[in-house]
Amino acid sequence: MASTDPEKETTNTFFDLTITHHGTAHSFCFDPSSTIIDLSNHIHTTLSIAPNYQKFLISPKTGLLKPPFSDPTLLLSALRNKTIKLLAPTPSELSSLARSSAQASPSRPQGSSTLKPALPSRTRDWRKIQEEATYTFATLIPLPYLPHSERSLRFLERLRADPGIKAAMRAHKFSVGTLTEMNPAEHTTHESRTLGLNRNRGEVIELRLRTDAYDGYRDYKVIRKTLCHELAHNVFGEHDRDFWDLTGKIEKEVEAGDWKSGGHALTSEEFYNPADKGLEGGHVDGGGWTGGEYVLGGTEERTGGSAKQGLTRRELLAKAAEERLKREKDVGKGGGKMV
């Protein structure tokens, strides 16, 4: 009877590797020689997500990996006992984004050329270019079910291209999976309005771009300052002294790095939509911060808690929905109009 070699059997054994994408687990079967390139190609084939949109958050220890991989020979067998999250938009989100971009692109007269005159070459800072491509927002996603999503996309693009934001992200090596807009109705209660949210320390950052009435967009400087706060949550989860020191440092770096305005505050002439008035004055300066969210209308100190601290995001959404239904019932009884 022939003897078996346990080591050889182990070497030739196929194994399952599980990744999580938008909360859904996907299991794939690989052979022991499969590498990170094979995983990327398999996701492209099965989930229809191209490699340039893929980003893998692997824990513990391994960190963030994305094509082109620094080590394309990394064996998947070394990742079997690790948690793998795929940070990438879904195919439907990519389709909506493509449609919004196509609608936002202005039509050119027939016969016009898109080529620009050749200019003398300049010495480029390739290290800076590489770092800006690494330390940035990998994906921008407006909410396709809200009107004028192409305008929200332009707003997000402007934030990503902001010289001050780019300088701060390079300085602190911040890499964010997705930057998206927040639906005001889902983050509004009688007591407060949430301006920003950071999930899983940089996996997703949500920003409140629109006014409460959905008839315009908020002030660019207010939103940019909110983004500075949410970026600080990539490092610190609690609102302690270290967090506020980092937030202040990022805000100063953004102002100093904003060479388009000479390091000073932007004027209304630079808004891509000058008619947008932002938030009403009474709401811009007041505020409290709770659990990774920048909230307007809070009544406690910045370093303190709030009435909703400790609630999960699901519980906060449920509470907001409950309060909206209550307001609608009150309006129906009084025959008035909701404001």
PDB file of N, CA and C in Angstrom, residues 69-151:
ATOM      1  N   PHE A  69      -0.102  46.267  -7.911  1.00  0.00           N
ATOM      2  CA  PHE A  69       0.382  45.886  -6.598  1.00  0.00           C
ATOM      3  C   PHE A  69       1.904  46.010  -6.513  1.00  0.00           C
ATOM      4  N   SER A  70       2.376  46.471  -5.354  1.00  0.00           N
ATOM      5  CA  SER A  70       3.824  46.593  -5.151  1.00  0.00           C
ATOM      6  C   SER A  70       4.483  45.213  -5.116  1.00  0.00           C
ATOM      7  N   ASP A  71       3.728  44.204  -4.649  1.00  0.00           N
ATOM      8  CA  ASP A  71       4.228  42.830  -4.646  1.00  0.00           C
ATOM      9  C   ASP A  71       3.200  41.934  -5.340  1.00  0.00           C
ATOM     10  N   PRO A  72       3.259  41.839  -6.668  1.00  0.00           N
ATOM     11  CA  PRO A  72       2.264  41.037  -7.400  1.00  0.00           C
ATOM     12  C   PRO A  72       2.386  39.535  -7.141  1.00  0.00           C
ATOM     13  N   THR A  73       3.474  39.114  -6.491  1.00  0.00           N
ATOM     14  CA  THR A  73       3.662  37.682  -6.216  1.00  0.00           C
ATOM     15  C   THR A  73       3.104  37.263  -4.859  1.00  0.00           C
ATOM     16  N   LEU A  74       2.452  38.188  -4.153  1.00  0.00           N
ATOM     17  CA  LEU A  74       1.897  37.877  -2.834  1.00  0.00           C
ATOM     18  C   LEU A  74       0.902  36.717  -2.951  1.00  0.00           C
ATOM     19  N   LEU A  75       1.158  35.641  -2.231  1.00  0.00           N
ATOM     20  CA  LEU A  75       0.300  34.456  -2.290  1.00  0.00           C
ATOM     21  C   LEU A  75      -0.976  34.672  -1.488  1.00  0.00           C
ATOM     22  N   LEU A  76      -2.092  34.256  -2.065  1.00  0.00           N
ATOM     23  CA  LEU A  76      -3.371  34.392  -1.371  1.00  0.00           C
ATOM     24  C   LEU A  76      -3.450  33.484  -0.158  1.00  0.00           C
ATOM     25  N   SER A  77      -2.676  32.399  -0.176  1.00  0.00           N
ATOM     26  CA  SER A  77      -2.692  31.488   0.971  1.00  0.00           C
ATOM     27  C   SER A  77      -2.221  32.190   2.248  1.00  0.00           C
ATOM     28  N   ALA A  78      -1.419  33.246   2.096  1.00  0.00           N
ATOM     29  CA  ALA A  78      -0.958  33.995   3.265  1.00  0.00           C
ATOM     30  C   ALA A  78      -2.051  34.877   3.845  1.00  0.00           C
ATOM     31  N   LEU A  79      -3.154  35.034   3.104  1.00  0.00           N
ATOM     32  CA  LEU A  79      -4.245  35.906   3.553  1.00  0.00           C
ATOM     33  C   LEU A  79      -5.454  35.116   4.039  1.00  0.00           C
ATOM     34  N   ARG A  80      -5.338  33.811   4.136  1.00  0.00           N
ATOM     35  CA  ARG A  80      -6.493  32.957   4.445  1.00  0.00           C
ATOM     36  C   ARG A  80      -7.131  33.291   5.779  1.00  0.00           C
ATOM     37  N   ASN A  81      -6.356  33.665   6.771  1.00  0.00           N
ATOM     38  CA  ASN A  81      -6.881  33.928   8.106  1.00  0.00           C
ATOM     39  C   ASN A  81      -7.045  35.417   8.388  1.00  0.00           C
ATOM     40  N   LYS A  82      -7.076  36.219   7.321  1.00  0.00           N
ATOM     41  CA  LYS A  82      -7.211  37.668   7.490  1.00  0.00           C
ATOM     42  C   LYS A  82      -8.576  38.139   6.997  1.00  0.00           C
ATOM     43  N   THR A  83      -8.974  39.305   7.468  1.00  0.00           N
ATOM     44  CA  THR A  83     -10.215  39.933   7.012  1.00  0.00           C
ATOM     45  C   THR A  83      -9.918  40.800   5.800  1.00  0.00           C
ATOM     46  N   ILE A  84     -10.645  40.588   4.704  1.00  0.00           N
ATOM     47  CA  ILE A  84     -10.391  41.305   3.451  1.00  0.00           C
ATOM     48  C   ILE A  84     -11.663  42.050   3.059  1.00  0.00           C
ATOM     49  N   LYS A  85     -11.553  43.385   2.954  1.00  0.00           N
ATOM     50  CA  LYS A  85     -12.673  44.213   2.510  1.00  0.00           C
ATOM     51  C   LYS A  85     -12.330  44.816   1.150  1.00  0.00           C
ATOM     52  N   LEU A  86     -13.245  44.699   0.222  1.00  0.00           N
ATOM     53  CA  LEU A  86     -13.083  45.309  -1.098  1.00  0.00           C
ATOM     54  C   LEU A  86     -13.737  46.682  -1.078  1.00  0.00           C
ATOM     55  N   LEU A  87     -12.924  47.720  -1.214  1.00  0.00           N
ATOM     56  CA  LEU A  87     -13.425  49.089  -1.248  1.00  0.00           C
ATOM     57  C   LEU A  87     -13.573  49.501  -2.704  1.00  0.00           C
ATOM     58  N   ALA A  88     -14.781  49.398  -3.218  1.00  0.00           N
ATOM     59  CA  ALA A  88     -15.018  49.708  -4.628  1.00  0.00           C
ATOM     60  C   ALA A  88     -16.500  49.940  -4.843  1.00  0.00           C
ATOM     61  N   PRO A  89     -16.846  50.800  -5.801  1.00  0.00           N
ATOM     62  CA  PRO A  89     -18.263  50.999  -6.115  1.00  0.00           C
ATOM     63  C   PRO A  89     -18.844  49.772  -6.790  1.00  0.00           C
ATOM     64  N   THR A  90     -20.155  49.614  -6.700  1.00  0.00           N
ATOM     65  CA  THR A  90     -20.822  48.515  -7.383  1.00  0.00           C
ATOM     66  C   THR A  90     -20.963  48.850  -8.866  1.00  0.00           C
ATOM     67  N   PRO A  91     -21.201  47.848  -9.711  1.00  0.00           N
ATOM     68  CA  PRO A  91     -21.397  48.131 -11.143  1.00  0.00           C
ATOM     69  C   PRO A  91     -22.524  49.118 -11.408  1.00  0.00           C
ATOM     70  N   SER A  92     -23.613  49.046 -10.627  1.00  0.00           N
ATOM     71  CA  SER A  92     -24.716  49.982 -10.831  1.00  0.00           C
ATOM     72  C   SER A  92     -24.298  51.406 -10.480  1.00  0.00           C
ATOM     73  N   GLU A  93     -23.486  51.554  -9.426  1.00  0.00           N
ATOM     74  CA  GLU A  93     -22.994  52.884  -9.064  1.00  0.00           C
ATOM     75  C   GLU A  93     -22.068  53.425 -10.144  1.00  0.00           C
ATOM     76  N   LEU A  94     -21.240  52.574 -10.714  1.00  0.00           N
ATOM     77  CA  LEU A  94     -20.352  53.007 -11.791  1.00  0.00           C
ATOM     78  C   LEU A  94     -21.153  53.424 -13.018  1.00  0.00           C
ATOM     79  N   SER A  95     -22.226  52.706 -13.321  1.00  0.00           N
ATOM     80  CA  SER A  95     -23.058  53.055 -14.468  1.00  0.00           C
ATOM     81  C   SER A  95     -23.728  54.408 -14.252  1.00  0.00           C
ATOM     82  N   SER A  96     -24.256  54.632 -13.050  1.00  0.00           N
ATOM     83  CA  SER A  96     -24.888  55.917 -12.738  1.00  0.00           C
ATOM     84  C   SER A  96     -23.876  57.043 -12.820  1.00  0.00           C
ATOM     85  N   LEU A  97     -22.658  56.777 -12.321  1.00  0.00           N
ATOM     86  CA  LEU A  97     -21.609  57.784 -12.353  1.00  0.00           C
ATOM     87  C   LEU A  97     -21.228  58.117 -13.785  1.00  0.00           C
ATOM     88  N   ALA A  98     -21.165  57.098 -14.643  1.00  0.00           N
ATOM     89  CA  ALA A  98     -20.808  57.321 -16.046  1.00  0.00           C
ATOM     90  C   ALA A  98     -21.882  58.144 -16.749  1.00  0.00           C
ATOM     91  N   ARG A  99     -23.164  57.834 -16.459  1.00  0.00           N
ATOM     92  CA  ARG A  99     -24.249  58.607 -17.067  1.00  0.00           C
ATOM     93  C   ARG A  99     -24.229  60.051 -16.616  1.00  0.00           C
ATOM     94  N   SER A 100     -23.967  60.261 -15.300  1.00  0.00           N
ATOM     95  CA  SER A 100     -23.908  61.630 -14.779  1.00  0.00           C
ATOM     96  C   SER A 100     -22.770  62.407 -15.416  1.00  0.00           C
ATOM     97  N   SER A 101     -21.616  61.759 -15.583  1.00  0.00           N
ATOM     98  CA  SER A 101     -20.465  62.430 -16.193  1.00  0.00           C
ATOM     99  C   SER A 101     -20.749  62.775 -17.645  1.00  0.00           C
ATOM    100  N   ALA A 102     -21.447  61.861 -18.359  1.00  0.00           N
ATOM    101  CA  ALA A 102     -21.760  62.113 -19.770  1.00  0.00           C
ATOM    102  C   ALA A 102     -22.724  63.271 -19.908  1.00  0.00           C
ATOM    103  N   GLN A 103     -23.708  63.359 -19.002  1.00  0.00           N
ATOM    104  CA  GLN A 103     -24.662  64.451 -19.052  1.00  0.00           C
ATOM    105  C   GLN A 103     -24.025  65.775 -18.684  1.00  0.00           C
ATOM    106  N   ALA A 104     -23.007  65.715 -17.801  1.00  0.00           N
ATOM    107  CA  ALA A 104     -22.361  66.957 -17.366  1.00  0.00           C
ATOM    108  C   ALA A 104     -21.362  67.477 -18.378  1.00  0.00           C
ATOM    109  N   SER A 105     -20.882  66.625 -19.297  1.00  0.00           N
ATOM    110  CA  SER A 105     -19.877  67.051 -20.274  1.00  0.00           C
ATOM    111  C   SER A 105     -20.517  67.956 -21.320  1.00  0.00           C
ATOM    112  N   PRO A 106     -19.998  69.180 -21.526  1.00  0.00           N
ATOM    113  CA  PRO A 106     -20.568  70.091 -22.518  1.00  0.00           C
ATOM    114  C   PRO A 106     -20.270  69.601 -23.930  1.00  0.00           C
ATOM    115  N   SER A 107     -21.236  69.795 -24.831  1.00  0.00           N
ATOM    116  CA  SER A 107     -21.038  69.394 -26.224  1.00  0.00           C
ATOM    117  C   SER A 107     -20.131  70.388 -26.926  1.00  0.00           C
ATOM    118  N   ARG A 108     -19.269  69.881 -27.796  1.00  0.00           N
ATOM    119  CA  ARG A 108     -18.325  70.736 -28.516  1.00  0.00           C
ATOM    120  C   ARG A 108     -18.813  70.950 -29.940  1.00  0.00           C
ATOM    121  N   PRO A 109     -18.583  72.130 -30.503  1.00  0.00           N
ATOM    122  CA  PRO A 109     -18.959  72.382 -31.894  1.00  0.00           C
ATOM    123  C   PRO A 109     -18.267  71.393 -32.815  1.00  0.00           C
ATOM    124  N   GLN A 110     -18.957  71.017 -33.920  1.00  0.00           N
ATOM    125  CA  GLN A 110     -18.405  70.062 -34.857  1.00  0.00           C
ATOM    126  C   GLN A 110     -17.144  70.628 -35.494  1.00  0.00           C
ATOM    127  N   GLY A 111     -16.147  69.812 -35.549  1.00  0.00           N
ATOM    128  CA  GLY A 111     -14.895  70.236 -36.156  1.00  0.00           C
ATOM    129  C   GLY A 111     -13.914  70.854 -35.181  1.00  0.00           C
ATOM    130  N   SER A 112     -14.352  71.125 -33.934  1.00  0.00           N
ATOM    131  CA  SER A 112     -13.434  71.715 -32.961  1.00  0.00           C
ATOM    132  C   SER A 112     -12.472  70.658 -32.448  1.00  0.00           C
ATOM    133  N   SER A 113     -11.296  71.064 -32.133  1.00  0.00           N
ATOM    134  CA  SER A 113     -10.259  70.136 -31.680  1.00  0.00           C
ATOM    135  C   SER A 113     -10.124  70.200 -30.175  1.00  0.00           C
ATOM    136  N   THR A 114      -9.895  69.036 -29.557  1.00  0.00           N
ATOM    137  CA  THR A 114      -9.673  68.974 -28.108  1.00  0.00           C
ATOM    138  C   THR A 114      -8.197  69.065 -27.765  1.00  0.00           C
ATOM    139  N   LEU A 115      -7.329  69.105 -28.792  1.00  0.00           N
ATOM    140  CA  LEU A 115      -5.897  69.157 -28.545  1.00  0.00           C
ATOM    141  C   LEU A 115      -5.477  70.570 -28.177  1.00  0.00           C
ATOM    142  N   LYS A 116      -4.597  70.667 -27.212  1.00  0.00           N
ATOM    143  CA  LYS A 116      -4.065  71.961 -26.802  1.00  0.00           C
ATOM    144  C   LYS A 116      -2.701  72.178 -27.446  1.00  0.00           C
ATOM    145  N   PRO A 117      -2.333  73.433 -27.669  1.00  0.00           N
ATOM    146  CA  PRO A 117      -1.013  73.706 -28.241  1.00  0.00           C
ATOM    147  C   PRO A 117       0.086  73.139 -27.358  1.00  0.00           C
ATOM    148  N   ALA A 118       1.132  72.664 -28.007  1.00  0.00           N
ATOM    149  CA  ALA A 118       2.260  72.110 -27.263  1.00  0.00           C
ATOM    150  C   ALA A 118       2.964  73.207 -26.479  1.00  0.00           C
ATOM    151  N   LEU A 119       3.299  72.897 -25.252  1.00  0.00           N
ATOM    152  CA  LEU A 119       3.999  73.838 -24.384  1.00  0.00           C
ATOM    153  C   LEU A 119       5.364  73.273 -24.020  1.00  0.00           C
ATOM    154  N   PRO A 120       6.316  74.151 -23.718  1.00  0.00           N
ATOM    155  CA  PRO A 120       7.640  73.656 -23.304  1.00  0.00           C
ATOM    156  C   PRO A 120       7.517  72.768 -22.072  1.00  0.00           C
ATOM    157  N   SER A 121       8.279  71.681 -22.072  1.00  0.00           N
ATOM    158  CA  SER A 121       8.222  70.747 -20.950  1.00  0.00           C
ATOM    159  C   SER A 121       8.847  71.362 -19.707  1.00  0.00           C
ATOM    160  N   ARG A 122       8.285  71.033 -18.581  1.00  0.00           N
ATOM    161  CA  ARG A 122       8.802  71.509 -17.304  1.00  0.00           C
ATOM    162  C   ARG A 122       9.226  70.314 -16.459  1.00  0.00           C
ATOM    163  N   THR A 123      10.111  70.581 -15.539  1.00  0.00           N
ATOM    164  CA  THR A 123      10.541  69.517 -14.639  1.00  0.00           C
ATOM    165  C   THR A 123       9.394  69.175 -13.693  1.00  0.00           C
ATOM    166  N   ARG A 124       9.018  67.917 -13.662  1.00  0.00           N
ATOM    167  CA  ARG A 124       7.907  67.494 -12.827  1.00  0.00           C
ATOM    168  C   ARG A 124       8.406  66.838 -11.542  1.00  0.00           C
ATOM    169  N   ASP A 125       7.640  67.062 -10.485  1.00  0.00           N
ATOM    170  CA  ASP A 125       7.931  66.419  -9.207  1.00  0.00           C
ATOM    171  C   ASP A 125       7.202  65.076  -9.205  1.00  0.00           C
ATOM    172  N   TRP A 126       7.891  64.039  -9.710  1.00  0.00           N
ATOM    173  CA  TRP A 126       7.246  62.745  -9.857  1.00  0.00           C
ATOM    174  C   TRP A 126       6.885  62.131  -8.517  1.00  0.00           C
ATOM    175  N   ARG A 127       7.659  62.424  -7.491  1.00  0.00           N
ATOM    176  CA  ARG A 127       7.319  61.903  -6.170  1.00  0.00           C
ATOM    177  C   ARG A 127       6.001  62.503  -5.683  1.00  0.00           C
ATOM    178  N   LYS A 128       5.836  63.805  -5.909  1.00  0.00           N
ATOM    179  CA  LYS A 128       4.588  64.459  -5.516  1.00  0.00           C
ATOM    180  C   LYS A 128       3.416  63.890  -6.307  1.00  0.00           C
ATOM    181  N   ILE A 129       3.606  63.684  -7.598  1.00  0.00           N
ATOM    182  CA  ILE A 129       2.544  63.138  -8.443  1.00  0.00           C
ATOM    183  C   ILE A 129       2.131  61.747  -7.964  1.00  0.00           C
ATOM    184  N   GLN A 130       3.132  60.927  -7.629  1.00  0.00           N
ATOM    185  CA  GLN A 130       2.841  59.571  -7.160  1.00  0.00           C
ATOM    186  C   GLN A 130       2.116  59.596  -5.815  1.00  0.00           C
ATOM    187  N   GLU A 131       2.550  60.471  -4.916  1.00  0.00           N
ATOM    188  CA  GLU A 131       1.915  60.549  -3.596  1.00  0.00           C
ATOM    189  C   GLU A 131       0.484  61.061  -3.705  1.00  0.00           C
ATOM    190  N   GLU A 132       0.251  62.037  -4.590  1.00  0.00           N
ATOM    191  CA  GLU A 132      -1.104  62.555  -4.750  1.00  0.00           C
ATOM    192  C   GLU A 132      -2.033  61.505  -5.343  1.00  0.00           C
ATOM    193  N   ALA A 133      -1.477  60.599  -6.147  1.00  0.00           N
ATOM    194  CA  ALA A 133      -2.289  59.515  -6.702  1.00  0.00           C
ATOM    195  C   ALA A 133      -2.586  58.441  -5.655  1.00  0.00           C
ATOM    196  N   THR A 134      -1.726  58.357  -4.640  1.00  0.00           N
ATOM    197  CA  THR A 134      -1.898  57.348  -3.586  1.00  0.00           C
ATOM    198  C   THR A 134      -2.753  57.875  -2.449  1.00  0.00           C
ATOM    199  N   TYR A 135      -2.429  59.088  -1.985  1.00  0.00           N
ATOM    200  CA  TYR A 135      -3.117  59.663  -0.827  1.00  0.00           C
ATOM    201  C   TYR A 135      -4.228  60.583  -1.333  1.00  0.00           C
ATOM    202  N   THR A 136      -5.352  59.981  -1.629  1.00  0.00           N
ATOM    203  CA  THR A 136      -6.475  60.713  -2.213  1.00  0.00           C
ATOM    204  C   THR A 136      -7.764  59.966  -1.923  1.00  0.00           C
ATOM    205  N   PHE A 137      -8.851  60.379  -2.577  1.00  0.00           N
ATOM    206  CA  PHE A 137     -10.140  59.690  -2.481  1.00  0.00           C
ATOM    207  C   PHE A 137     -10.263  58.797  -3.705  1.00  0.00           C
ATOM    208  N   ALA A 138     -10.267  57.484  -3.497  1.00  0.00           N
ATOM    209  CA  ALA A 138     -10.230  56.552  -4.626  1.00  0.00           C
ATOM    210  C   ALA A 138     -11.477  56.649  -5.498  1.00  0.00           C
ATOM    211  N   THR A 139     -12.627  56.843  -4.876  1.00  0.00           N
ATOM    212  CA  THR A 139     -13.888  56.854  -5.616  1.00  0.00           C
ATOM    213  C   THR A 139     -14.769  57.997  -5.134  1.00  0.00           C
ATOM    214  N   LEU A 140     -15.406  58.685  -6.082  1.00  0.00           N
ATOM    215  CA  LEU A 140     -16.362  59.743  -5.777  1.00  0.00           C
ATOM    216  C   LEU A 140     -17.749  59.262  -6.205  1.00  0.00           C
ATOM    217  N   ILE A 141     -18.707  59.294  -5.282  1.00  0.00           N
ATOM    218  CA  ILE A 141     -20.046  58.781  -5.596  1.00  0.00           C
ATOM    219  C   ILE A 141     -21.106  59.783  -5.141  1.00  0.00           C
ATOM    220  N   PRO A 142     -21.750  60.482  -6.073  1.00  0.00           N
ATOM    221  CA  PRO A 142     -22.934  61.270  -5.715  1.00  0.00           C
ATOM    222  C   PRO A 142     -24.122  60.341  -5.546  1.00  0.00           C
ATOM    223  N   LEU A 143     -25.214  60.850  -4.984  1.00  0.00           N
ATOM    224  CA  LEU A 143     -26.409  60.024  -4.826  1.00  0.00           C
ATOM    225  C   LEU A 143     -27.238  60.114  -6.104  1.00  0.00           C
ATOM    226  N   PRO A 144     -27.298  59.021  -6.886  1.00  0.00           N
ATOM    227  CA  PRO A 144     -27.949  59.084  -8.200  1.00  0.00           C
ATOM    228  C   PRO A 144     -29.452  59.284  -8.141  1.00  0.00           C
ATOM    229  N   TYR A 145     -30.092  58.991  -6.978  1.00  0.00           N
ATOM    230  CA  TYR A 145     -31.544  59.130  -6.890  1.00  0.00           C
ATOM    231  C   TYR A 145     -31.976  60.546  -6.514  1.00  0.00           C
ATOM    232  N   LEU A 146     -31.020  61.442  -6.227  1.00  0.00           N
ATOM    233  CA  LEU A 146     -31.342  62.834  -5.946  1.00  0.00           C
ATOM    234  C   LEU A 146     -31.147  63.659  -7.215  1.00  0.00           C
ATOM    235  N   PRO A 147     -31.879  64.771  -7.367  1.00  0.00           N
ATOM    236  CA  PRO A 147     -31.762  65.566  -8.601  1.00  0.00           C
ATOM    237  C   PRO A 147     -30.387  66.195  -8.758  1.00  0.00           C
ATOM    238  N   HIS A 148     -29.992  66.392 -10.021  1.00  0.00           N
ATOM    239  CA  HIS A 148     -28.727  67.062 -10.363  1.00  0.00           C
ATOM    240  C   HIS A 148     -27.517  66.372  -9.726  1.00  0.00           C
ATOM    241  N   SER A 149     -27.465  65.051  -9.848  1.00  0.00           N
ATOM    242  CA  SER A 149     -26.327  64.331  -9.266  1.00  0.00           C
ATOM    243  C   SER A 149     -25.015  64.728  -9.938  1.00  0.00           C
ATOM    244  N   GLU A 150     -25.077  65.224 -11.191  1.00  0.00           N
ATOM    245  CA  GLU A 150     -23.848  65.650 -11.868  1.00  0.00           C
ATOM    246  C   GLU A 150     -23.232  66.863 -11.172  1.00  0.00           C
ATOM    247  N   ARG A 151     -24.070  67.714 -10.559  1.00  0.00           N
ATOM    248  CA  ARG A 151     -23.541  68.855  -9.815  1.00  0.00           C
ATOM    249  C   ARG A 151     -22.865  68.393  -8.528  1.00  0.00           C
TER     250      ARG A 151
END
